[in-house]
Coordinates of C-alpha atoms in Angstrom, one line a residue:
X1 CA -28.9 -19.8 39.9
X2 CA -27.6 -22.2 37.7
X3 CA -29.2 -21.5 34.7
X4 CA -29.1 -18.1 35.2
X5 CA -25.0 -18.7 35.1
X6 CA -25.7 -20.8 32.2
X7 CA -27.8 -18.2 30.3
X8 CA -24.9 -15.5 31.0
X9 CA -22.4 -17.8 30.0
X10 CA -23.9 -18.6 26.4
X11 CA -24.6 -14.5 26.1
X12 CA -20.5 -13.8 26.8
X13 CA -19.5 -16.7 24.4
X14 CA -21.5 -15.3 21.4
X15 CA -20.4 -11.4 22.7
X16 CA -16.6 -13.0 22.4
X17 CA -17.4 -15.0 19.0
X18 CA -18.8 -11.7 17.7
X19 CA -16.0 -9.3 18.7
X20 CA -13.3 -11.6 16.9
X21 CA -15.2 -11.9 13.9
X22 CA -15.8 -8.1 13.8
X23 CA -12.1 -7.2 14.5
X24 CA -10.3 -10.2 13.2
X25 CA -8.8 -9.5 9.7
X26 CA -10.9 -12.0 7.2
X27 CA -9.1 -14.0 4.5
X28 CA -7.0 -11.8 2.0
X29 CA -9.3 -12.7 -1.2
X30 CA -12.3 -11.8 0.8
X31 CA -11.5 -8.7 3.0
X32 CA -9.6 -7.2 -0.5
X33 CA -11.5 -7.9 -3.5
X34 CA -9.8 -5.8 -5.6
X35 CA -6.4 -7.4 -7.1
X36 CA -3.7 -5.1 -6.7
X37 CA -0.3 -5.7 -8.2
X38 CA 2.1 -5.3 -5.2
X39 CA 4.3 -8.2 -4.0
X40 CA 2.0 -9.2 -0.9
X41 CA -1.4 -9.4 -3.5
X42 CA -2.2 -13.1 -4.1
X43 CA -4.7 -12.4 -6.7
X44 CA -5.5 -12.7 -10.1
X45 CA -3.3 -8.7 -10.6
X46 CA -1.1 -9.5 -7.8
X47 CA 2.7 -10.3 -8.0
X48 CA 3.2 -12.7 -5.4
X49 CA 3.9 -15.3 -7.9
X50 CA 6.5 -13.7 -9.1
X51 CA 7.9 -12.7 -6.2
X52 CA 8.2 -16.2 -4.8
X53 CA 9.6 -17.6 -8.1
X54 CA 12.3 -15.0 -7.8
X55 CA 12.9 -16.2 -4.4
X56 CA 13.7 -19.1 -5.6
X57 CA 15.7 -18.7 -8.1
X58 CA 17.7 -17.3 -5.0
X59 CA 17.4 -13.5 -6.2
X60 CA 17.5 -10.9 -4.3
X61 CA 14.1 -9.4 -4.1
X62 CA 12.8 -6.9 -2.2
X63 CA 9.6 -5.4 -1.1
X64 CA 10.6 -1.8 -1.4
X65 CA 8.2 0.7 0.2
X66 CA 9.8 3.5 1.2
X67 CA 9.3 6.8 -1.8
X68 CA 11.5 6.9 -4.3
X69 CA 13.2 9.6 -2.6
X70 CA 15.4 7.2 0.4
X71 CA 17.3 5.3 -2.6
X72 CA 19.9 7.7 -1.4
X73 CA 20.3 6.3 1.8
X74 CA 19.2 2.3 0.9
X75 CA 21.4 0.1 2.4
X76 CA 19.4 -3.1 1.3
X77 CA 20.6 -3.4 -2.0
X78 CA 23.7 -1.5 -4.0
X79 CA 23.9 1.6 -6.2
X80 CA 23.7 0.1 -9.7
X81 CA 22.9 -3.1 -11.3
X82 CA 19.4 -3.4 -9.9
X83 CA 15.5 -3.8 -11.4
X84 CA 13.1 -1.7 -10.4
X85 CA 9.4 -3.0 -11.3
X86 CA 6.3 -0.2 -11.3
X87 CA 2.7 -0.4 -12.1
X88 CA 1.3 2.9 -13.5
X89 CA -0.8 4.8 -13.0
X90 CA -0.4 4.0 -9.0
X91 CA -2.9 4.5 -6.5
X92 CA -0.7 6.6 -4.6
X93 CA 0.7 9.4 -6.5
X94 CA 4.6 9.9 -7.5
X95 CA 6.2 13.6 -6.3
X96 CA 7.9 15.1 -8.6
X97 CA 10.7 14.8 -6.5
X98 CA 10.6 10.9 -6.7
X99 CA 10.9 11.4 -10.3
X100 CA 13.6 13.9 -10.5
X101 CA 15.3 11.0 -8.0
X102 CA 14.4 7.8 -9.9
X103 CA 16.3 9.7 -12.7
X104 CA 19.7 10.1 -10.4
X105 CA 18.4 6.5 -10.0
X106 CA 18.6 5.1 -13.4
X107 CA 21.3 7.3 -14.3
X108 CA 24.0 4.9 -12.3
X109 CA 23.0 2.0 -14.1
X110 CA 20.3 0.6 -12.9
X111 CA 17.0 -0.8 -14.9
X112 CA 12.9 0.4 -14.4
X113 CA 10.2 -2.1 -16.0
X114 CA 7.4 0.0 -16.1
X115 CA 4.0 -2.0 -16.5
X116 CA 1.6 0.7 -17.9
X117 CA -1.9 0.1 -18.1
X118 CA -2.5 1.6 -21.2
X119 CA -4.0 -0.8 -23.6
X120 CA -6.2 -2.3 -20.8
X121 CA -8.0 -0.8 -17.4
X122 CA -7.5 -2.9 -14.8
X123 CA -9.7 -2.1 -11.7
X124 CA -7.4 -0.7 -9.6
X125 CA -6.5 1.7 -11.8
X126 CA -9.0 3.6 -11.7
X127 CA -9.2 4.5 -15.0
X128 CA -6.9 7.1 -14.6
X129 CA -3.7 8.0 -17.5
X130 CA -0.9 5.7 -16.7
X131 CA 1.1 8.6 -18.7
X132 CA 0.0 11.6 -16.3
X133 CA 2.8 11.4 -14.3
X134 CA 5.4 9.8 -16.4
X135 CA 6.3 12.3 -19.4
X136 CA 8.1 14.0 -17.1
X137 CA 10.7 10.8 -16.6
X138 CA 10.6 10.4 -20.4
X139 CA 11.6 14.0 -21.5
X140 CA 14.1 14.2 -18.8
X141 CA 15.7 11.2 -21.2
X142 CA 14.7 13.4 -24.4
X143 CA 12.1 11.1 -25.1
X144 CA 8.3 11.7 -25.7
X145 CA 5.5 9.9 -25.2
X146 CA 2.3 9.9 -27.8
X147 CA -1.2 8.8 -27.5
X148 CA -3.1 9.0 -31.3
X149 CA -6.7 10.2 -30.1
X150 CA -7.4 11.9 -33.0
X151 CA -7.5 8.5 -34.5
X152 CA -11.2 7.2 -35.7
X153 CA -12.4 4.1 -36.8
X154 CA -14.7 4.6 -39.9
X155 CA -16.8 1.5 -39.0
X156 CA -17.9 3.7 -35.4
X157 CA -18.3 6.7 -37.5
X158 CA -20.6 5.5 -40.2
X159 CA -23.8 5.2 -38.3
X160 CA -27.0 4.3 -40.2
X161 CA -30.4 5.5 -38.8
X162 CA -33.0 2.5 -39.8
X163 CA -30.7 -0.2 -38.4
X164 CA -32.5 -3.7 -38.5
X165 CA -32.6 -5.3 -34.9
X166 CA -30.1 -8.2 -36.2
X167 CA -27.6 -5.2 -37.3
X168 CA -28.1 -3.5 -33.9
X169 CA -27.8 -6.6 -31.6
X170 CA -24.2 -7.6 -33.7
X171 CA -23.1 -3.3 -33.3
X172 CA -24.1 -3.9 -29.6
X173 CA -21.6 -7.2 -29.6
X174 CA -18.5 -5.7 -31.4
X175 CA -19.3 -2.5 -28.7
X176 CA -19.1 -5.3 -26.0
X177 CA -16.0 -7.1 -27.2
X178 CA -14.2 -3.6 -28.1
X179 CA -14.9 -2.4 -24.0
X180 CA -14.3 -6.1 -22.5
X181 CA -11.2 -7.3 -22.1
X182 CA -10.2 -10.2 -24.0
X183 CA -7.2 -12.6 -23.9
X184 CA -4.4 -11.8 -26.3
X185 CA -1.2 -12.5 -27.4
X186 CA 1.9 -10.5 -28.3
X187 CA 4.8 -11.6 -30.5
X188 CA 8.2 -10.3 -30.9
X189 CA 8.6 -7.6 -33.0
X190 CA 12.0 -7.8 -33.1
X191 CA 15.4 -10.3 -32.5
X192 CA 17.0 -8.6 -29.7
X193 CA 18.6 -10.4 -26.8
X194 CA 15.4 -9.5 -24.0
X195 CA 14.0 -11.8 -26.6
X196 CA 16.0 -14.5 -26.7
X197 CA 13.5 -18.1 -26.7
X198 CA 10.5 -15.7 -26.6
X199 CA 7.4 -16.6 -29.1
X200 CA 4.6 -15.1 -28.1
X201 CA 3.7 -13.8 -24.3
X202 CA -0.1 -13.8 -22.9
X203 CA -1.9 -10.7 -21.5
X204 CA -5.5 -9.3 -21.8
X205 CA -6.2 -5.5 -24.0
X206 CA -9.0 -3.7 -25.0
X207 CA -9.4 -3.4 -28.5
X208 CA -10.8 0.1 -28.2
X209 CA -7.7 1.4 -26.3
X210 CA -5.6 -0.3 -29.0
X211 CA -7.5 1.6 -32.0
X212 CA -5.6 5.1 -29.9
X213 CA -1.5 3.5 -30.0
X214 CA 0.8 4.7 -27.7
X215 CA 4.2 5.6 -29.6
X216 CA 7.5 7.2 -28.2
X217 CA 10.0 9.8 -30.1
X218 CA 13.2 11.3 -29.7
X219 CA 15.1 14.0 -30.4
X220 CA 18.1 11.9 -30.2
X221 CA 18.6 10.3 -33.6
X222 CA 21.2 7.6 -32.1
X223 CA 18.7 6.6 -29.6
X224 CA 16.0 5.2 -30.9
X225 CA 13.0 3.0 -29.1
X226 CA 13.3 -0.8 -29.6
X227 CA 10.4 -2.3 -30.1
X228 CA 10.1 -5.7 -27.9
X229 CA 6.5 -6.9 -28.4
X230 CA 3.5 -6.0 -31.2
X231 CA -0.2 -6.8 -30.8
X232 CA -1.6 -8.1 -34.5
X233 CA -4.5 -6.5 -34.7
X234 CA -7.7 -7.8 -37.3
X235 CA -7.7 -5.2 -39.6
X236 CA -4.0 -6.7 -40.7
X237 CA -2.2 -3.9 -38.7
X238 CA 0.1 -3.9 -35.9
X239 CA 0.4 -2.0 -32.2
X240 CA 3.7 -2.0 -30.1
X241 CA 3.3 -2.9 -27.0
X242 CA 6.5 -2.9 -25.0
X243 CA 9.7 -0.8 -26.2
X244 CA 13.5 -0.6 -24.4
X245 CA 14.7 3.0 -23.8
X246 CA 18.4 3.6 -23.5
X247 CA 18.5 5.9 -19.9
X248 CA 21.9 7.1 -20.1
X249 CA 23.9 4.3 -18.3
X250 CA 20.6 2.7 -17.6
X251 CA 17.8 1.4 -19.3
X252 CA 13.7 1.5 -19.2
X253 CA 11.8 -1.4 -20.4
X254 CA 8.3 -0.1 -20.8
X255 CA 5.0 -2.3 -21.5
X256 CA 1.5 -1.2 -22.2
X257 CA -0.4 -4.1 -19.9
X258 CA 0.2 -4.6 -16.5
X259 CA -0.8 -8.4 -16.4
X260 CA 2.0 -9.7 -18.5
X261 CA 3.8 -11.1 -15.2
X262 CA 1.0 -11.0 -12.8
X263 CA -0.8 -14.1 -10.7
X264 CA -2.7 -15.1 -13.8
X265 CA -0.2 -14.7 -16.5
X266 CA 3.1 -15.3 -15.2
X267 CA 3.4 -19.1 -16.0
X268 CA 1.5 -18.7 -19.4
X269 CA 3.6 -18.5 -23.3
X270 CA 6.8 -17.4 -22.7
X271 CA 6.2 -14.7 -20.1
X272 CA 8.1 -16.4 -17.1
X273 CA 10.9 -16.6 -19.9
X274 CA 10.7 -12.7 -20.3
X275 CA 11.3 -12.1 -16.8
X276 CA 14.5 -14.5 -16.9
X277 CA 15.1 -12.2 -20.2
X278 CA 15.1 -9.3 -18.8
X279 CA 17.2 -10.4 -15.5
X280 CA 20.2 -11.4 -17.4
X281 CA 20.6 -8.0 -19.1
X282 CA 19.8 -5.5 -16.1
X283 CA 20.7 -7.5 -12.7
X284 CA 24.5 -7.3 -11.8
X285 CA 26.0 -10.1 -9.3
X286 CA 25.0 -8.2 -6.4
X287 CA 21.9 -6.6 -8.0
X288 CA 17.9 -7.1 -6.3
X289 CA 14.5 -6.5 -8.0
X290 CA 12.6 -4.4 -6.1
X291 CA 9.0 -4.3 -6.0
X292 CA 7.3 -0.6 -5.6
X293 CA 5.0 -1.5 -3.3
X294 CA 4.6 1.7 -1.4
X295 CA 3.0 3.7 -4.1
X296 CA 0.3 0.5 -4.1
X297 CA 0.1 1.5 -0.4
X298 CA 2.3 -0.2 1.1
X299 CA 4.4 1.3 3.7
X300 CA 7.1 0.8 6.6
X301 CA 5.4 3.4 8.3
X302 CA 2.4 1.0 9.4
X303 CA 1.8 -2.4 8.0
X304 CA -1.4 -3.6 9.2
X305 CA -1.0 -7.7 8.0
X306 CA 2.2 -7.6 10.4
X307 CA 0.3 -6.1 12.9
X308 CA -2.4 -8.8 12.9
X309 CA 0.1 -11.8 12.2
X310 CA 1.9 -10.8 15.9
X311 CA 1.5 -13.5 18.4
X312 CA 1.7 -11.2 21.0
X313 CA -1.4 -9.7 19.9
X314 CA -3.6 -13.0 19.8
X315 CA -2.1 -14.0 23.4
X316 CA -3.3 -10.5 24.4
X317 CA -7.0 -10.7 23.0
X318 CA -7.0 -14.1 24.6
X319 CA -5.9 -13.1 28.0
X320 CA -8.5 -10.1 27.8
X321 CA -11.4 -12.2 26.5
X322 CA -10.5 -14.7 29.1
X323 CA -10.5 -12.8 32.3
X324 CA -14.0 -11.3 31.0
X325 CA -15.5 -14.2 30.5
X326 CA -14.1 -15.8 34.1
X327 CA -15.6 -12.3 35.4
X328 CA -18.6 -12.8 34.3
X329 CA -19.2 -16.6 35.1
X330 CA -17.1 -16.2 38.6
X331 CA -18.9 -16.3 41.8
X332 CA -20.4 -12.7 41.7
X333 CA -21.4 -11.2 38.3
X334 CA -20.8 -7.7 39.7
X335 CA -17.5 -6.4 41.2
X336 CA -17.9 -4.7 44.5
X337 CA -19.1 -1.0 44.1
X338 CA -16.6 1.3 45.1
X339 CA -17.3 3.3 48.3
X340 CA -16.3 7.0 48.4
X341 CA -14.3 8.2 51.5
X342 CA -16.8 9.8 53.7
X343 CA -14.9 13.2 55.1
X344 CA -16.4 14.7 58.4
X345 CA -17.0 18.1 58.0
X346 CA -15.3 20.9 59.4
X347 CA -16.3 24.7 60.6
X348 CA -13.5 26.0 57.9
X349 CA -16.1 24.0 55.2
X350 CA -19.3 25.6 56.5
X351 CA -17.5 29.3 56.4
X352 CA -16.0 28.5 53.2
X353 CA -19.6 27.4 51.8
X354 CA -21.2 30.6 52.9
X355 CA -19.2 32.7 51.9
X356 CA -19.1 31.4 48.5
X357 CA -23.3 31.8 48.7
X358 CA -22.6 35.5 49.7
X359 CA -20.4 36.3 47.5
X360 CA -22.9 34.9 44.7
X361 CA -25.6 37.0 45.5
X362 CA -24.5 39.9 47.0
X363 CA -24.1 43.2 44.8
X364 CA -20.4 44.1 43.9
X365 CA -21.4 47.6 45.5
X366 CA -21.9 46.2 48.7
X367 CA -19.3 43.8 48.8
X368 CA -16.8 47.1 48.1
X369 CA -17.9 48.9 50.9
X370 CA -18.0 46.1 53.3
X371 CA -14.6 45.3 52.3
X372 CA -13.4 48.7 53.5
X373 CA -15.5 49.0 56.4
X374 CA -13.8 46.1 57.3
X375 CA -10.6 47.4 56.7
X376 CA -11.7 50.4 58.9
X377 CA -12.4 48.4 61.9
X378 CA -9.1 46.8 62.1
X379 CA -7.4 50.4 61.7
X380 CA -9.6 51.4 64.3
X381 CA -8.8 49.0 66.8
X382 CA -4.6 48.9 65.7
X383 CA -4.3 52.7 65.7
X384 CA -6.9 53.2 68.5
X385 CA -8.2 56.5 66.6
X386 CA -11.1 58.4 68.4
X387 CA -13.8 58.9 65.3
X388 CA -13.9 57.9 61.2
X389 CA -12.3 61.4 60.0
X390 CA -9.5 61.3 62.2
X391 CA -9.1 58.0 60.7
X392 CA -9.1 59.3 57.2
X393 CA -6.6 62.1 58.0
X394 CA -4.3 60.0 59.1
X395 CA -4.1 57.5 55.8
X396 CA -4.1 61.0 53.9
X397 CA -1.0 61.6 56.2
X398 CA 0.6 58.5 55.2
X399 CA 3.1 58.7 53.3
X400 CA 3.4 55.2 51.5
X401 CA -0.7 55.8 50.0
X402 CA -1.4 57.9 47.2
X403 CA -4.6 60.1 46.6
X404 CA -6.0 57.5 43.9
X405 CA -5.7 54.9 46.2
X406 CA -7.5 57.0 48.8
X407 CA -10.0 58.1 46.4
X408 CA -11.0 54.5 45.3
X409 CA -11.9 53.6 49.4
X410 CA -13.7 56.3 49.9
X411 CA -15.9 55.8 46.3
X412 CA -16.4 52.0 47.5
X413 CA -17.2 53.1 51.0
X414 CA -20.0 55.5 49.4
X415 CA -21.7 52.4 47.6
X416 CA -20.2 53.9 44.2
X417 CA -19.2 51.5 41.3
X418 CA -15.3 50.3 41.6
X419 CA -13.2 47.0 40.3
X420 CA -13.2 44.6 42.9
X421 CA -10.5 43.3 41.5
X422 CA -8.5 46.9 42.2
X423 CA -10.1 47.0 45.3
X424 CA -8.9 43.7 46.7
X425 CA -5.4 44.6 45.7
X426 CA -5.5 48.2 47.0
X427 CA -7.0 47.1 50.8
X428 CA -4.2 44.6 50.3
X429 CA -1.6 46.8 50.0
X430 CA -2.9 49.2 52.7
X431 CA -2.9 46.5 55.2
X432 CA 0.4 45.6 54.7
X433 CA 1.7 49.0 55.1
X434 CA -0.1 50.0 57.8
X435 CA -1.0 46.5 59.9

């Protein structure tokens, strides 16, 4: 007995050991491999970082992850003087609504760093456009955004055919160091105040998305993009990568990497200093930085880390694996079976059993005319009649039945086809006006 008990309990604490481990979240890095660049992402993309840094520099930051389209009714943060930060293109995708409302947005004053992942393809992009869904935001601002695709580089277009092997294994390199990103760094490319102590800030590209440069035009000759931040490229040339967009009364500071103040960068070159750059000319004294983290996914809807960090949800699991595991150690490993109530039978349960078996297998034609013999015998014996046709004169006589109601007893009574249903409401009837 008491190594059966034994036995059991072993089997319940690796059944217990195995449900936690199944339904327990893991460790952030390991349950979410893939880096995502939302506040709450400790990884190499993530923002975390930056969002504790900004904590402490006792800003007011703000995981925002509601759509675009509550900024309306926001009452965490004021109507102008804030930063908006956005990672494109996002895995969940903008409405053009959102847009049209991140315009009203920008058009009280308020500032949008947009982190684009154009000249690089972080994994959670997807490699999707980060463009797709923004032209719209830039044209309603009467600016457009470019891509030169129709640019080639002659040294990918003059192939040779008898290639030696030590000419094919350095193409196969450059191809390798043109699709892999590499570690970079961007100057200023000119002396404007966002720029203010800035040398040169670290980020990653991909030198084949930089040979296709991104540039932005207006119609709006007094508005022109300001260039921030220029890749040097080998062949002596150079590729913008950030610009500031006048918005009306607000402004949009749009970069062409994503990484610049992510997990991995943020406290490299001067990009921290950026940050602080960019702060001092878009945050008023009651401004907040928010962090769109509901088109990463995001949401107030349902947020599963909260879900699992609840106490009340451990205590619960406990108290459940507890009382199992008592159950199943305890002095009986089996509850008591439960006993149905026995009912005695009664004669109304026999009738109403045969009758049911009757009315299975008997044919609807008979059932019809026993009904209404049935309904014969009790007229019979009520009206005390002397044969069957001075019964039937005497319903013809009656004055509260019709002839099709008449017609349809006397066609069941002959074993002809009739509704039962009909029937049963007709011999109803008849017995209440005549009974």
């Amino acid at each position: 007995m008491i190594k059966e008990r034994l036995i059991t309990l072993l089997t319940a604490l690796a059944a217990l050991g195995l449900v936690f481990y199944l339904f327990m979240p893991q460790h952030a890095e390991s349950n979410l491999p893939l880096s995502l660049p939302s506040s709450e992402d400790r990884g190499a993309d993530g923002l975390k970082g930056l969002f504790q840094w900004l904590q402490g520099q006792h800003i007011n930051v703000i995981s925002y992850r509601k759509p675009y389209t509550e900024f309306k009714h926001a009452a965490e943060f004021t109507d102008n003087g804030n930063l908006l930060i956005i990672n494109l293109p996002s895995p969940k995708p903008i409405s053009e609504l959102e847009w049209k409302n991140l315009k009203t947005w920008v058009d009280k004053g308020n500032t949008v760093l947009i982190l684009g992942a154009a000249y690089q393809h972080p994994a959670w992009a997807k490699m999707e456009s980060c463009f797709s869904q923004i032209k719209n935001l830039f044209i309603s601002f009467n600016w457009t955004v470019h891509n030169d695709n129709d640019k080639t580089d002659p040294k990918t277009t003059a192939t040779k055919t008898n290639n030696t092997l030590k000419e094919q294994l350095a193409a196969f390199q450059e191809s390798y160091t043109q699709l892999h990103p590499q570690d970079s760094q961007f100057s200023r490319a000119s002396d404007h105040p966002l720029l203010h102590d800035i040398n040169h800030i670290d980020s990653q590209v991909r030198l084949d998305l930089l040979s296709h440069p991104w540039t932005i035009t207006t119609t709006d000759s007094d508005n022109l993009a300001l260039e921030l931040l220029k890749h040097h490229n080998a062949d002596n040339t150079s590729t913008t990568t950030a610009w500031q967009l006048n918005a009306h009364a607000g402004r949009l500071v749009f970069m062409l990497t994503t990484d610049v103040f992510s997990n991995k960068h943020l406290n490299q070159a001067d990009n921290a200093q950026l940050m602080l750059n960019i702060l001092q000319h878009s945050l008023s004294s009651s401004g907040s930085v928010l962090f769109d983290d509901y088109h990463l996914g995001l949401s107030v809807i349902y947020d599963a880390d909260h879900f699992f960090k609840d106490p009340r949800l451990h205590k619960t699991l406990a108290a459940i694996g507890l009382f199992w595991l008592f159950y199943l150690i305890g002095y009986s490993n089996r509850l008591a079976p439960v006993r149905p109530v026995a009912l005695p039978l009664s004669a109304a349960d026999f009738i109403q059993v045969t009758t049911e078996y009757f009315a299975r297998h008997l044919h609807k034609r008979q059932l019809a005319a026993a009904l209404v013999d049935h309904l014969l015998t009790d007229l019979y014996q009520h009206r005390r009649l002397h044969d069957e046709n001075s019964l039937w004169r005497w319903l013809e006589q009656h004055n509260q039945i019709n002839t099709q109601q008449l017609a349809l007893l006397k066609k069941a009574h002959s074993n002809q086809a009739v509704s039962l249903l009909k029937l049963a409401n007709t011999i109803t009837y008849i017995r209440t006006v005549t009974l």
